[in-house]
PDB file of C-alpha atoms in Angstrom:
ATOM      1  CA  UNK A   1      44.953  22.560 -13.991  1.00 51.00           C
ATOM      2  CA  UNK A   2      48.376  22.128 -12.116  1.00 54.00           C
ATOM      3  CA  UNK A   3      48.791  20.471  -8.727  1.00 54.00           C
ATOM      4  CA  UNK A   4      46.733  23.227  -6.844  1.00 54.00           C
ATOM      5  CA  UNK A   5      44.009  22.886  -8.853  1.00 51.00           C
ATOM      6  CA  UNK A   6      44.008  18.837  -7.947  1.00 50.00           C
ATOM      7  CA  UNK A   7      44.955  20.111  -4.315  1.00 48.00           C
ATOM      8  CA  UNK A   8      41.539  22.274  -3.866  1.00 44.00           C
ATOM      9  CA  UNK A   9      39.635  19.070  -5.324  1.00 44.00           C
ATOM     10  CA  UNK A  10      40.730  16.453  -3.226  1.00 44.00           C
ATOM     11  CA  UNK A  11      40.146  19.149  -0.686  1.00 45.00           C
ATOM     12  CA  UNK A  12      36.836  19.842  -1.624  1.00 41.00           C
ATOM     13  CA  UNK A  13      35.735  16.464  -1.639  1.00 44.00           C
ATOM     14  CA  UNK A  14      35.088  15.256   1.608  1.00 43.00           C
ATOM     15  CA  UNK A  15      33.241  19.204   1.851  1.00 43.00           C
ATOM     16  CA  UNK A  16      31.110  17.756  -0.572  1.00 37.00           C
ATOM     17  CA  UNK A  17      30.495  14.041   0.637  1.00 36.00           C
ATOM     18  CA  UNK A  18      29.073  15.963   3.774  1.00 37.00           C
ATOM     19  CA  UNK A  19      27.295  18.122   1.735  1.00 40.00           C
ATOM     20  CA  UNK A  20      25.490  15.518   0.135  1.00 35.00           C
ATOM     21  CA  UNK A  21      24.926  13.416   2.777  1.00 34.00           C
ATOM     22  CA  UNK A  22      23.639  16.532   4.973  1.00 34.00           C
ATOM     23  CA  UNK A  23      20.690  16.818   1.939  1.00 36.00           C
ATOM     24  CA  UNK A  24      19.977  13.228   1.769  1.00 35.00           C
ATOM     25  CA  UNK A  25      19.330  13.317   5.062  1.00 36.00           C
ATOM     26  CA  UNK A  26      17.290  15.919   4.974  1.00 39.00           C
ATOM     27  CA  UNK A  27      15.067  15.372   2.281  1.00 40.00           C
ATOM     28  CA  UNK A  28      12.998  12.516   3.507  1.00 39.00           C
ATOM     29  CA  UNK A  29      11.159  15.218   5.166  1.00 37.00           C
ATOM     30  CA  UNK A  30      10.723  16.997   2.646  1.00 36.00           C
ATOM     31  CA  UNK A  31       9.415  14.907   0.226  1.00 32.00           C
ATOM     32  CA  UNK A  32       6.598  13.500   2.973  1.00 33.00           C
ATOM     33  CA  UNK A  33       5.935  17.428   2.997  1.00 32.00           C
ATOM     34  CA  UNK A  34       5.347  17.393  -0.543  1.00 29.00           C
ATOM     35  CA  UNK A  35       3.158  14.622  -0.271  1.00 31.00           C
ATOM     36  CA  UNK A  36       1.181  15.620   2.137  1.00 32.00           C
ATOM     37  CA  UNK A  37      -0.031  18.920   0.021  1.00 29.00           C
ATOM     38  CA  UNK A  38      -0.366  16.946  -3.019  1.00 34.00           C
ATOM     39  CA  UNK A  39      -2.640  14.556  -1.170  1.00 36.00           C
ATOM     40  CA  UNK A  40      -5.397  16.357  -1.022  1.00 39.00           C
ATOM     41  CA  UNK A  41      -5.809  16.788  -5.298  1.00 38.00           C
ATOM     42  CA  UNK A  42      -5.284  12.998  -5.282  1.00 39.00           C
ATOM     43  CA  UNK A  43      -8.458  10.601  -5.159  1.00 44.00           C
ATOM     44  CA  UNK A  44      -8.768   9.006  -1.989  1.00 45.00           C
ATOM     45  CA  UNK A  45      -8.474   5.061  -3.395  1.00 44.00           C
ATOM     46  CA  UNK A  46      -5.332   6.292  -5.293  1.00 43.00           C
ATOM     47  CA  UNK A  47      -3.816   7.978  -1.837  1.00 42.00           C
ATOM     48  CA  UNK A  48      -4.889   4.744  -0.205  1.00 44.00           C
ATOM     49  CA  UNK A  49      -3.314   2.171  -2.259  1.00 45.00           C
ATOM     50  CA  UNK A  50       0.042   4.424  -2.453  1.00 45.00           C
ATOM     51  CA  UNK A  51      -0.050   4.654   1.675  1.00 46.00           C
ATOM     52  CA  UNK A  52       0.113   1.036   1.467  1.00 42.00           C
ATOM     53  CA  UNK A  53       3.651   1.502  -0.474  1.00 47.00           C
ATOM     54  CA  UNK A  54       5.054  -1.404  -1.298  1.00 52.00           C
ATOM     55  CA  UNK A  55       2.506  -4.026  -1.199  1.00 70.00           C
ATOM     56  CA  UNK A  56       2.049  -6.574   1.592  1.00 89.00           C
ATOM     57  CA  UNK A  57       1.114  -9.192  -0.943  1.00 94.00           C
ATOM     58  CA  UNK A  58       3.167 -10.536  -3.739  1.00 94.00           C
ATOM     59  CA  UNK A  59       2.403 -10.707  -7.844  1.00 95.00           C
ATOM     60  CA  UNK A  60       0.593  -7.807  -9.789  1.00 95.00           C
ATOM     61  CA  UNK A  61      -2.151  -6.140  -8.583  1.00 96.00           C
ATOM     62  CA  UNK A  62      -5.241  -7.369 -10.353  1.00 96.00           C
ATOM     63  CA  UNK A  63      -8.510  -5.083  -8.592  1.00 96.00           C
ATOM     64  CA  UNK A  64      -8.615  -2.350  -6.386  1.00 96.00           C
ATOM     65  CA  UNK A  65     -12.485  -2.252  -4.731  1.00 97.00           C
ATOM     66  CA  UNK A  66     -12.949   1.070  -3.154  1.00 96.00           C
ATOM     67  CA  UNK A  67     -15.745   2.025  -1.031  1.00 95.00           C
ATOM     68  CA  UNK A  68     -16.057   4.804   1.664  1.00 94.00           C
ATOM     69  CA  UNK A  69     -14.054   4.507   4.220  1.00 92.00           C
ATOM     70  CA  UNK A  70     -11.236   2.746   2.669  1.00 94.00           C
ATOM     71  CA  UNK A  71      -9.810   0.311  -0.272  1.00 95.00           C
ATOM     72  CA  UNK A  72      -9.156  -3.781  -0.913  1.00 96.00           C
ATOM     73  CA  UNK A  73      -6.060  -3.901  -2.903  1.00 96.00           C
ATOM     74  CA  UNK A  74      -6.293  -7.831  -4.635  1.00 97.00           C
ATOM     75  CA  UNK A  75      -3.257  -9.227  -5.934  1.00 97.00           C
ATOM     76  CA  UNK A  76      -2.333 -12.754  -7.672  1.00 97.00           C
ATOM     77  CA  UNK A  77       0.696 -14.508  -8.038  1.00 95.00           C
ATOM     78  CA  UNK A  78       0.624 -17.919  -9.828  1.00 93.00           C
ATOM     79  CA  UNK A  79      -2.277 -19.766  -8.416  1.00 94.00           C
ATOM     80  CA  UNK A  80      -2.726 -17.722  -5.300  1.00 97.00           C
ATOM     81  CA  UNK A  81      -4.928 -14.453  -4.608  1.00 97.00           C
ATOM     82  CA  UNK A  82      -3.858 -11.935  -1.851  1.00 97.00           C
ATOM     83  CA  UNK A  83      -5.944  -9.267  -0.082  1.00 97.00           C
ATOM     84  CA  UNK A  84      -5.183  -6.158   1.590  1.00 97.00           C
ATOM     85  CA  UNK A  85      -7.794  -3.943   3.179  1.00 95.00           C
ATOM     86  CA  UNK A  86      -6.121   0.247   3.540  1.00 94.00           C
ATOM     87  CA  UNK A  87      -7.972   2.813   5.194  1.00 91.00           C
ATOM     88  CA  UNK A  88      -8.445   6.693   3.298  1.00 85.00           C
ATOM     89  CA  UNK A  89      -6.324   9.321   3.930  1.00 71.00           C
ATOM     90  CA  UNK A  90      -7.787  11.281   6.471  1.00 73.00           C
ATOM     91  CA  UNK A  91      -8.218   8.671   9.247  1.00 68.00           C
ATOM     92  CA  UNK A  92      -4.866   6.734   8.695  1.00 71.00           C
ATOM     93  CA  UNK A  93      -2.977   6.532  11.873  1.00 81.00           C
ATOM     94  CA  UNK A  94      -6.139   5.865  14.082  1.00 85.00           C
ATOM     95  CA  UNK A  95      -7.325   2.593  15.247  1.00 92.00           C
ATOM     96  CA  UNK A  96     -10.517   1.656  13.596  1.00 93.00           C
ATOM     97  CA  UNK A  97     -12.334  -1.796  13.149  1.00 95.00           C
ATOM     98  CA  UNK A  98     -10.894  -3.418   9.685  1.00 96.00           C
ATOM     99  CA  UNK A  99     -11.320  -6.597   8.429  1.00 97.00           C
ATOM    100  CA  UNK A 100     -10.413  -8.146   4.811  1.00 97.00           C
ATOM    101  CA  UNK A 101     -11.565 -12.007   3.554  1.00 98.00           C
ATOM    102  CA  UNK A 102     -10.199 -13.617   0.459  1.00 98.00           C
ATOM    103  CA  UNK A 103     -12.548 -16.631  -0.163  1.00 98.00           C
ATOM    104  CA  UNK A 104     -11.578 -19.330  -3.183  1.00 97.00           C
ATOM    105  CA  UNK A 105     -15.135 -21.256  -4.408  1.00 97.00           C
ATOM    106  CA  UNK A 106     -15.997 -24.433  -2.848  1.00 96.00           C
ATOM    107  CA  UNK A 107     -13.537 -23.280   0.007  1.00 95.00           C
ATOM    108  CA  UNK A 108     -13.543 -21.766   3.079  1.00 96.00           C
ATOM    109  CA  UNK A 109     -13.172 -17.806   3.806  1.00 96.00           C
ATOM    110  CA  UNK A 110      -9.228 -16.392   5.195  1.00 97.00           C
ATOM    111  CA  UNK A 111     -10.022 -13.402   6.979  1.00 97.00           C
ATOM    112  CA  UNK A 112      -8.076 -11.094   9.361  1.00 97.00           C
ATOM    113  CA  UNK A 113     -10.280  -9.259  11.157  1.00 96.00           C
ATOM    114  CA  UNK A 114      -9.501  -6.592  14.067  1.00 96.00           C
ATOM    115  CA  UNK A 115      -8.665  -2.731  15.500  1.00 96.00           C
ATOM    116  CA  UNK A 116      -6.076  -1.511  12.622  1.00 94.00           C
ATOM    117  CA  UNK A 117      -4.455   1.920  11.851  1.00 92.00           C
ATOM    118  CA  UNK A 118      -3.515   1.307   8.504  1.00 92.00           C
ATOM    119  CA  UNK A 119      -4.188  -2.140   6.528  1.00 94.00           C
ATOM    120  CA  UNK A 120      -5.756  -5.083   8.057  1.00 94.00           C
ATOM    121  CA  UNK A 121      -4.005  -8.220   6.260  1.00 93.00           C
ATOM    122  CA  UNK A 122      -2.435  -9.481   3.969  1.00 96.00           C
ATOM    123  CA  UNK A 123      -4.428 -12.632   3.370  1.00 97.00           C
ATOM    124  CA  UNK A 124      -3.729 -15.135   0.551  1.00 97.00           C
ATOM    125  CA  UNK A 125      -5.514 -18.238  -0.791  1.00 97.00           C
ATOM    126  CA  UNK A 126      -4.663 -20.757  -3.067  1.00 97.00           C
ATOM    127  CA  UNK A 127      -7.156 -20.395  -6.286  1.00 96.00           C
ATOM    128  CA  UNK A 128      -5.796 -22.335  -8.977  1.00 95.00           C
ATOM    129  CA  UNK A 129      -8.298 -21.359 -11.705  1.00 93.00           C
ATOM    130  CA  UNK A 130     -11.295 -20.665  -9.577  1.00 96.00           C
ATOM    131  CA  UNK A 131     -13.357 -17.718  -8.832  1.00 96.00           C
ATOM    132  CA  UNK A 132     -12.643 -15.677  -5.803  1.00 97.00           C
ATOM    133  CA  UNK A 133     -14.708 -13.789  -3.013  1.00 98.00           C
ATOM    134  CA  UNK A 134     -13.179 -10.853  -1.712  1.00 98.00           C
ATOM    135  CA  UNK A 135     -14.542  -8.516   1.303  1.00 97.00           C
ATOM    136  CA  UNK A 136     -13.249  -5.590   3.183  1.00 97.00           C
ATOM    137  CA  UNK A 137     -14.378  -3.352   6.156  1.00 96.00           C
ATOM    138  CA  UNK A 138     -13.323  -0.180   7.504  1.00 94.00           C
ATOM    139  CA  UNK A 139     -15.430   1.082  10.384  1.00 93.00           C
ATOM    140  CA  UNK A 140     -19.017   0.943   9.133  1.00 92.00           C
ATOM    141  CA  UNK A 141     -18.362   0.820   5.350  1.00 94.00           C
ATOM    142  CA  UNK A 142     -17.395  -2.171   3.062  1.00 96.00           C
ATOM    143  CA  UNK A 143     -17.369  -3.911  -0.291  1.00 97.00           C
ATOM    144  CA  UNK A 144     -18.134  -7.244  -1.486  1.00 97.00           C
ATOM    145  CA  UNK A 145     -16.621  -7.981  -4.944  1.00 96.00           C
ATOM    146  CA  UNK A 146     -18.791 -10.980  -5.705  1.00 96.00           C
ATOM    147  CA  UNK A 147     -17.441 -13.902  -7.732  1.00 97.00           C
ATOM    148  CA  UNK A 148     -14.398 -12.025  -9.720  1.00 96.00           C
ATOM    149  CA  UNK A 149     -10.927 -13.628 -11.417  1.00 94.00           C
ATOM    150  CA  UNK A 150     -12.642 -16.759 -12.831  1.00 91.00           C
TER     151      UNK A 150
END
């Protein structure tokens, strides 16, 4: 290529900066598109832990307790254990009654309890090598996990 050729290019490539930006912009909506008709296929704890995105609570994620109306996502990081109570699919957005309690043994219960759209938490206690208690409500339904991560 001569000079033209390097001409049209450097011409081109503010054309195609916009271009790109223009999509990028454009795709968000899209993709939550996308999402939304995949959701249905998807099993409701799975679609509830990925609404939560990226989690409230730090470390890995150790359980997930699902029950009817919603999920308990249970993390740990070093000696401490995090909740998060998410509600399914087809009733995130609207208020409903949530609640989620992390309880360490010989301690006392963390919970955060109230009207919700989406999660009710996060709530974190320190374990150290004990057992852990974890509850979660959504509405009517919920799910005690007895003593777990001893």
């Amino acid at each position: 290529m001569g000079r033209a050729g390097a001409t049209t290019r450097s011409a081109l490539g503010p054309a195609v900066l916009c271009a790109v930006v223009l999509l990028v912009v454009a795709m968000p909506q899209q993709a939550r598109a996308v999402q939304v008709v995949h959701a249905a296929e998807r099993p409701k704890a799975v679609w509830a832990a990925q609404v939560s995105g990226a989690s409230a609570c730090p470390g890995r994620r150790v359980r997930t307790l699902t029950f009817a109306t919603g999920s308990v996502l249970v993390h740990r990081s070093g000696g401490y254990v995090c909740a998060v109570t998410v509600t399914v699919s087809g009733k995130a957005g609207t208020k409903r009654q949530m609640s989620v309690g992390v309880r360490a043994r010989g301690g006392r219960a963390v919970v955060d309890s109230g009207s919700f759209a989406h999660r009710a938490g996060p709530v974190t206690v320190h374990a150290g090598n004990r057992c852990v208690w974890v509850t979660g409500k959504v509405a009517k339904s919920s799910v005690g996990s007895g003593w777990i991560l001893c």
